[in-house]
């Protein structure tokens, strides 16, 4: 054998040896469970949400919360040398795009977890896929059934009916005996409130529903219903609409002659009542988060958020996104690993223990979040706190 | 390669279900019937299969077959109802039909899932791309058969000149009714396969956006042949993925592309290709014609010269010098 | 009960203001402009952007919105519809392409506004106009409602008069009946087409401003829902008839108000669609339309 041949053989053996080492190293990536303390340098998380399209303001607020959380997790070295890396996909308010992006995430073995979309329609399509592929997914908003369906699906937003009762309690405390209801039947959460929660609460909270008007998501004008409601002269009115509908309905209610209190929903926040001017004053609603709330973990969140985003105040969507991301960080820390199974185990521990997050002290029922909630009121120019419960739910 | 396949499987599936949707509308356009009923059948296909699977425990194939038959029948009935309408009025009537299907989907209560729609449509047999490709292969074969030969010419006659066609003995009314039935079958297939793969359907997935999608596919791809529709379906399923790189301007870019296609490409992409092909073959024909004409002209010149010579000869041989030879 | 009548009248007036522009262009120069909803909303958006820097009153805002609408609409005509008409092989393909072109173009203003507002509502927050409510005989009418009613009435009557009694109007109607002959008779089709689209856009802009005042705020998607209702109204009233559009708008508004009052709100949209189907099946030319003679 010539010297050249032996040289070749040595090089080939070295190459094979190196390849073997590399393969062994790869094997410890996204595959099976890791031993404690065996975290990789990066944990890849994908976010699929609406940065454009009709729900852009929800998705972009959620992303601000997520970004803030990732910044904090990495800068605080919460996971030691390991960093969270976020890949953002824009589902553009389209279900199929959301499903396609979620599918890409779950087929990529380097992705450890998914931060899910905000729309129920997207979430119910994605949930069975991530459950089957065993990709831990934390959804926010997405209030309908069919979202939290197994061990790998979680929701970091309490369903509205769990804290809506605070508004009903206030109704009772105000002595409202008769209420008229106007709600958007095209939104599953609001429809659930209008069709079930409110009628079912009549006995418990001492009111009687005089009329229950369902409008479509595309309805922009409420003058007919406003006239009818004003004519009924109820003690209180419940208006469950999204976006611009809130200010239009308030203006038209006042113009129709109704001057009493109005109960709303969190979609009336984010300045949506401003166009109504003085007519919007007096609407109050129960929400899962207000930047005024006084829980220490919430105040810390609000302060960090203002620091990062030029003094802007966070919406509840940002708080939810923030907590969802921190849930993943806690999960990694709990389980000591970043594989999909590790994160699922870690999340199971998180939901059994609860934690203090941007949303305040949170607990879970199954994999579904519960919060105390808070009542806020619109004064005509700003949102103020009505009360906070000091007893955890 | 298989990584690409699995990670983009939703887009691959969508390309073919959208192809079926667009074909369900294009088949009517090809017969001169300006109808968008295919979008309604797609919606009925999706919801119908979902309802049968979720509420009545149907299997995938039986649900699909049942809904296809139902939509074919509805298509036939619809054709009877609108038989006196034409052009833009027929289009408007079918648009209204599509919208009514959407409203029913919204208001169907527990049956249609209201505004959330229906989800969790999982069948024991998992329908995926192989099934979809098989169905599309059959459909495309049928389209090819309908574009060639006598059938193709008859369809074109019905579209371009219905009076002449019926004067020649073609039953135009029957072709119209057939187009609705075919639209029902194709739309139902597309919608049914779509829900079996996506497992969820909501009212906002059906209705007017489907009409817009199908129209842009047909316009950009070309309305004469299934090839144009396939090209359009490929473009408009994958374009959003490409545009996502553009970021938040993607919807503006999308609108501009559609507008430009509508203004400058009336025949669609296949139209442009066919035009180029025709122009090239026309030019080579013209060249051939020209050289032929030149040859003929030369030959004619030669003939004329010969004839002149002959005449001259004749004239000289018959000069009046009398005398016989 | 009589309050319902007032509410329906105001609602109908809004529909009518939105429709007038479409009715004119569809009825005369045969352009079914799907971008109308986008123009309507975009004009109001531009006005709202200006108002956020400069305090303005009702009239100024309406004028700005109308001008924006007219300019945008004329631009669309020059850049899109005229080229399509020039290249089209026959009437039917032209109609189809204008339809598609309109749809495509219509998504552009919506996308632009969505980009700037993130689909949040916008209005005229700093306008100097304040709504007051007038009560009489137990009924209430807001000042905005009064303005809407007034504008609809004045504009409808003026346009009907213009179409019927002026030479421009006559020329337009001639184009609607037979474009080639009209051109042979000296009607300058291209110029009149531009004028018509400009007026149509101006009406859309005005409607956009008034609707925003009436509702307090609108979103990027607000124009789209009105588009389908506009079809229903024009088909019901008859293509090309201004009086038909007015009647159609009122019929639609009253039906919707009654359906909303006495049944669940979920079927309100179905009223419009149902009307389209019923009218097309029973009397395709609408109430005041002429029976269309489609040349082969």
PDB file of C-alpha atoms in Angstrom, chain A residues 195-317:
ATOM      1  CA  UNK A 195     -77.582  33.327  24.242  1.00  0.00           C
ATOM      2  CA  UNK A 196     -76.587  31.455  27.384  1.00  0.00           C
ATOM      3  CA  UNK A 197     -74.757  33.278  30.127  1.00  0.00           C
ATOM      4  CA  UNK A 198     -77.050  36.284  30.347  1.00  0.00           C
ATOM      5  CA  UNK A 199     -80.415  34.531  30.142  1.00  0.00           C
ATOM      6  CA  UNK A 200     -79.199  31.863  32.529  1.00  0.00           C
ATOM      7  CA  UNK A 201     -78.097  34.458  35.057  1.00  0.00           C
ATOM      8  CA  UNK A 202     -81.526  35.944  35.506  1.00  0.00           C
ATOM      9  CA  UNK A 203     -82.408  34.134  38.700  1.00  0.00           C
ATOM     10  CA  UNK A 204     -79.040  34.374  40.305  1.00  0.00           C
ATOM     11  CA  UNK A 205     -78.481  38.067  39.701  1.00  0.00           C
ATOM     12  CA  UNK A 206     -82.054  39.228  40.011  1.00  0.00           C
ATOM     13  CA  UNK A 207     -82.702  40.762  36.587  1.00  0.00           C
ATOM     14  CA  UNK A 208     -85.187  40.069  33.853  1.00  0.00           C
ATOM     15  CA  UNK A 209     -84.242  40.179  30.186  1.00  0.00           C
ATOM     16  CA  UNK A 210     -86.725  42.392  28.365  1.00  0.00           C
ATOM     17  CA  UNK A 211     -85.358  41.811  24.871  1.00  0.00           C
ATOM     18  CA  UNK A 212     -82.456  40.032  23.280  1.00  0.00           C
ATOM     19  CA  UNK A 213     -81.390  41.306  19.852  1.00  0.00           C
ATOM     20  CA  UNK A 214     -78.809  39.415  17.827  1.00  0.00           C
ATOM     21  CA  UNK A 215     -77.115  41.272  14.995  1.00  0.00           C
ATOM     22  CA  UNK A 216     -74.695  40.058  12.398  1.00  0.00           C
ATOM     23  CA  UNK A 217     -70.998  40.729  12.398  1.00  0.00           C
ATOM     24  CA  UNK A 218     -71.438  42.974   9.360  1.00  0.00           C
ATOM     25  CA  UNK A 219     -74.109  45.166  10.941  1.00  0.00           C
ATOM     26  CA  UNK A 220     -72.873  48.709  11.391  1.00  0.00           C
ATOM     27  CA  UNK A 221     -76.084  50.575  12.173  1.00  0.00           C
ATOM     28  CA  UNK A 222     -78.044  49.916  15.342  1.00  0.00           C
ATOM     29  CA  UNK A 223     -80.602  52.710  15.306  1.00  0.00           C
ATOM     30  CA  UNK A 224     -83.577  50.371  15.000  1.00  0.00           C
ATOM     31  CA  UNK A 225     -82.535  48.351  18.014  1.00  0.00           C
ATOM     32  CA  UNK A 226     -81.535  51.493  19.914  1.00  0.00           C
ATOM     33  CA  UNK A 227     -85.006  52.896  19.392  1.00  0.00           C
ATOM     34  CA  UNK A 228     -86.605  49.700  20.579  1.00  0.00           C
ATOM     35  CA  UNK A 229     -84.404  49.425  23.641  1.00  0.00           C
ATOM     36  CA  UNK A 230     -84.948  53.051  24.585  1.00  0.00           C
ATOM     37  CA  UNK A 231     -88.654  52.443  24.285  1.00  0.00           C
ATOM     38  CA  UNK A 232     -88.473  49.540  26.712  1.00  0.00           C
ATOM     39  CA  UNK A 233     -86.843  51.780  29.309  1.00  0.00           C
ATOM     40  CA  UNK A 234     -84.745  49.113  30.998  1.00  0.00           C
ATOM     41  CA  UNK A 235     -82.690  49.653  34.165  1.00  0.00           C
ATOM     42  CA  UNK A 236     -79.589  48.622  32.290  1.00  0.00           C
ATOM     43  CA  UNK A 237     -78.498  47.684  28.779  1.00  0.00           C
ATOM     44  CA  UNK A 238     -75.935  45.050  27.813  1.00  0.00           C
ATOM     45  CA  UNK A 239     -74.130  45.729  24.531  1.00  0.00           C
ATOM     46  CA  UNK A 240     -71.810  42.992  23.251  1.00  0.00           C
ATOM     47  CA  UNK A 241     -70.273  44.188  19.989  1.00  0.00           C
ATOM     48  CA  UNK A 242     -66.840  44.338  18.413  1.00  0.00           C
ATOM     49  CA  UNK A 243     -64.845  47.261  17.111  1.00  0.00           C
ATOM     50  CA  UNK A 244     -66.634  50.336  15.841  1.00  0.00           C
ATOM     51  CA  UNK A 245     -70.025  48.917  16.757  1.00  0.00           C
ATOM     52  CA  UNK A 246     -69.443  49.852  20.369  1.00  0.00           C
ATOM     53  CA  UNK A 247     -69.171  53.581  19.756  1.00  0.00           C
ATOM     54  CA  UNK A 248     -71.962  53.585  17.171  1.00  0.00           C
ATOM     55  CA  UNK A 249     -74.306  51.722  19.489  1.00  0.00           C
ATOM     56  CA  UNK A 250     -73.537  54.030  22.411  1.00  0.00           C
ATOM     57  CA  UNK A 251     -74.151  57.142  20.288  1.00  0.00           C
ATOM     58  CA  UNK A 252     -77.376  55.758  18.923  1.00  0.00           C
ATOM     59  CA  UNK A 253     -78.594  54.591  22.324  1.00  0.00           C
ATOM     60  CA  UNK A 254     -78.046  58.051  23.771  1.00  0.00           C
ATOM     61  CA  UNK A 255     -79.651  59.696  20.753  1.00  0.00           C
ATOM     62  CA  UNK A 256     -82.627  57.409  21.145  1.00  0.00           C
ATOM     63  CA  UNK A 257     -83.055  58.690  24.630  1.00  0.00           C
ATOM     64  CA  UNK A 258     -81.560  55.995  26.830  1.00  0.00           C
ATOM     65  CA  UNK A 259     -79.339  57.485  29.531  1.00  0.00           C
ATOM     66  CA  UNK A 260     -78.789  54.599  31.943  1.00  0.00           C
ATOM     67  CA  UNK A 261     -75.779  52.324  32.510  1.00  0.00           C
ATOM     68  CA  UNK A 262     -74.443  50.056  29.771  1.00  0.00           C
ATOM     69  CA  UNK A 263     -72.512  46.831  30.253  1.00  0.00           C
ATOM     70  CA  UNK A 264     -70.016  46.015  27.525  1.00  0.00           C
ATOM     71  CA  UNK A 265     -67.196  43.599  26.748  1.00  0.00           C
ATOM     72  CA  UNK A 266     -63.413  43.923  26.415  1.00  0.00           C
ATOM     73  CA  UNK A 267     -63.732  44.656  22.684  1.00  0.00           C
ATOM     74  CA  UNK A 268     -65.002  48.091  23.704  1.00  0.00           C
ATOM     75  CA  UNK A 269     -61.540  48.835  25.011  1.00  0.00           C
ATOM     76  CA  UNK A 270     -58.471  49.945  23.108  1.00  0.00           C
ATOM     77  CA  UNK A 271     -60.079  53.319  22.456  1.00  0.00           C
ATOM     78  CA  UNK A 272     -62.941  51.926  20.384  1.00  0.00           C
ATOM     79  CA  UNK A 273     -65.375  54.109  22.334  1.00  0.00           C
ATOM     80  CA  UNK A 274     -63.539  57.354  21.616  1.00  0.00           C
ATOM     81  CA  UNK A 275     -65.530  58.252  18.479  1.00  0.00           C
ATOM     82  CA  UNK A 276     -68.695  58.355  20.559  1.00  0.00           C
ATOM     83  CA  UNK A 277     -67.357  61.200  22.629  1.00  0.00           C
ATOM     84  CA  UNK A 278     -69.452  61.956  25.663  1.00  0.00           C
ATOM     85  CA  UNK A 279     -72.067  59.449  24.561  1.00  0.00           C
ATOM     86  CA  UNK A 280     -69.645  56.644  25.302  1.00  0.00           C
ATOM     87  CA  UNK A 281     -69.249  57.540  28.944  1.00  0.00           C
ATOM     88  CA  UNK A 282     -70.664  55.111  31.434  1.00  0.00           C
ATOM     89  CA  UNK A 283     -70.023  51.855  29.601  1.00  0.00           C
ATOM     90  CA  UNK A 284     -68.333  49.348  31.872  1.00  0.00           C
ATOM     91  CA  UNK A 285     -67.152  45.809  31.306  1.00  0.00           C
ATOM     92  CA  UNK A 286     -65.345  42.908  32.864  1.00  0.00           C
ATOM     93  CA  UNK A 287     -62.033  42.079  31.287  1.00  0.00           C
ATOM     94  CA  UNK A 288     -59.210  39.665  31.959  1.00  0.00           C
ATOM     95  CA  UNK A 289     -56.684  42.451  32.152  1.00  0.00           C
ATOM     96  CA  UNK A 290     -56.439  46.198  32.536  1.00  0.00           C
ATOM     97  CA  UNK A 291     -53.193  48.116  32.712  1.00  0.00           C
ATOM     98  CA  UNK A 292     -54.547  49.735  35.864  1.00  0.00           C
ATOM     99  CA  UNK A 293     -54.793  46.523  37.818  1.00  0.00           C
ATOM    100  CA  UNK A 294     -52.768  46.395  40.995  1.00  0.00           C
ATOM    101  CA  UNK A 295     -51.454  42.831  41.250  1.00  0.00           C
ATOM    102  CA  UNK A 296     -47.681  43.192  41.649  1.00  0.00           C
ATOM    103  CA  UNK A 297     -46.870  40.914  38.723  1.00  0.00           C
ATOM    104  CA  UNK A 298     -49.243  42.934  36.528  1.00  0.00           C
ATOM    105  CA  UNK A 299     -47.693  46.225  37.544  1.00  0.00           C
ATOM    106  CA  UNK A 300     -44.228  44.868  36.782  1.00  0.00           C
ATOM    107  CA  UNK A 301     -45.420  43.810  33.356  1.00  0.00           C
ATOM    108  CA  UNK A 302     -46.980  47.180  32.622  1.00  0.00           C
ATOM    109  CA  UNK A 303     -43.801  48.949  33.621  1.00  0.00           C
ATOM    110  CA  UNK A 304     -41.603  46.767  31.392  1.00  0.00           C
ATOM    111  CA  UNK A 305     -44.067  47.170  28.542  1.00  0.00           C
ATOM    112  CA  UNK A 306     -44.051  50.948  28.818  1.00  0.00           C
ATOM    113  CA  UNK A 307     -40.269  50.936  28.915  1.00  0.00           C
ATOM    114  CA  UNK A 308     -39.991  48.871  25.763  1.00  0.00           C
ATOM    115  CA  UNK A 309     -42.788  50.498  23.792  1.00  0.00           C
ATOM    116  CA  UNK A 310     -42.359  54.219  24.427  1.00  0.00           C
ATOM    117  CA  UNK A 311     -44.842  54.706  27.218  1.00  0.00           C
ATOM    118  CA  UNK A 312     -47.648  52.868  25.475  1.00  0.00           C
ATOM    119  CA  UNK A 313     -50.117  51.021  27.682  1.00  0.00           C
ATOM    120  CA  UNK A 314     -50.590  47.295  27.065  1.00  0.00           C
ATOM    121  CA  UNK A 315     -53.875  45.792  25.940  1.00  0.00           C
ATOM    122  CA  UNK A 316     -55.122  42.516  27.357  1.00  0.00           C
ATOM    123  CA  UNK A 317     -53.953  40.729  24.182  1.00  0.00           C
TER     124      UNK A 317
END
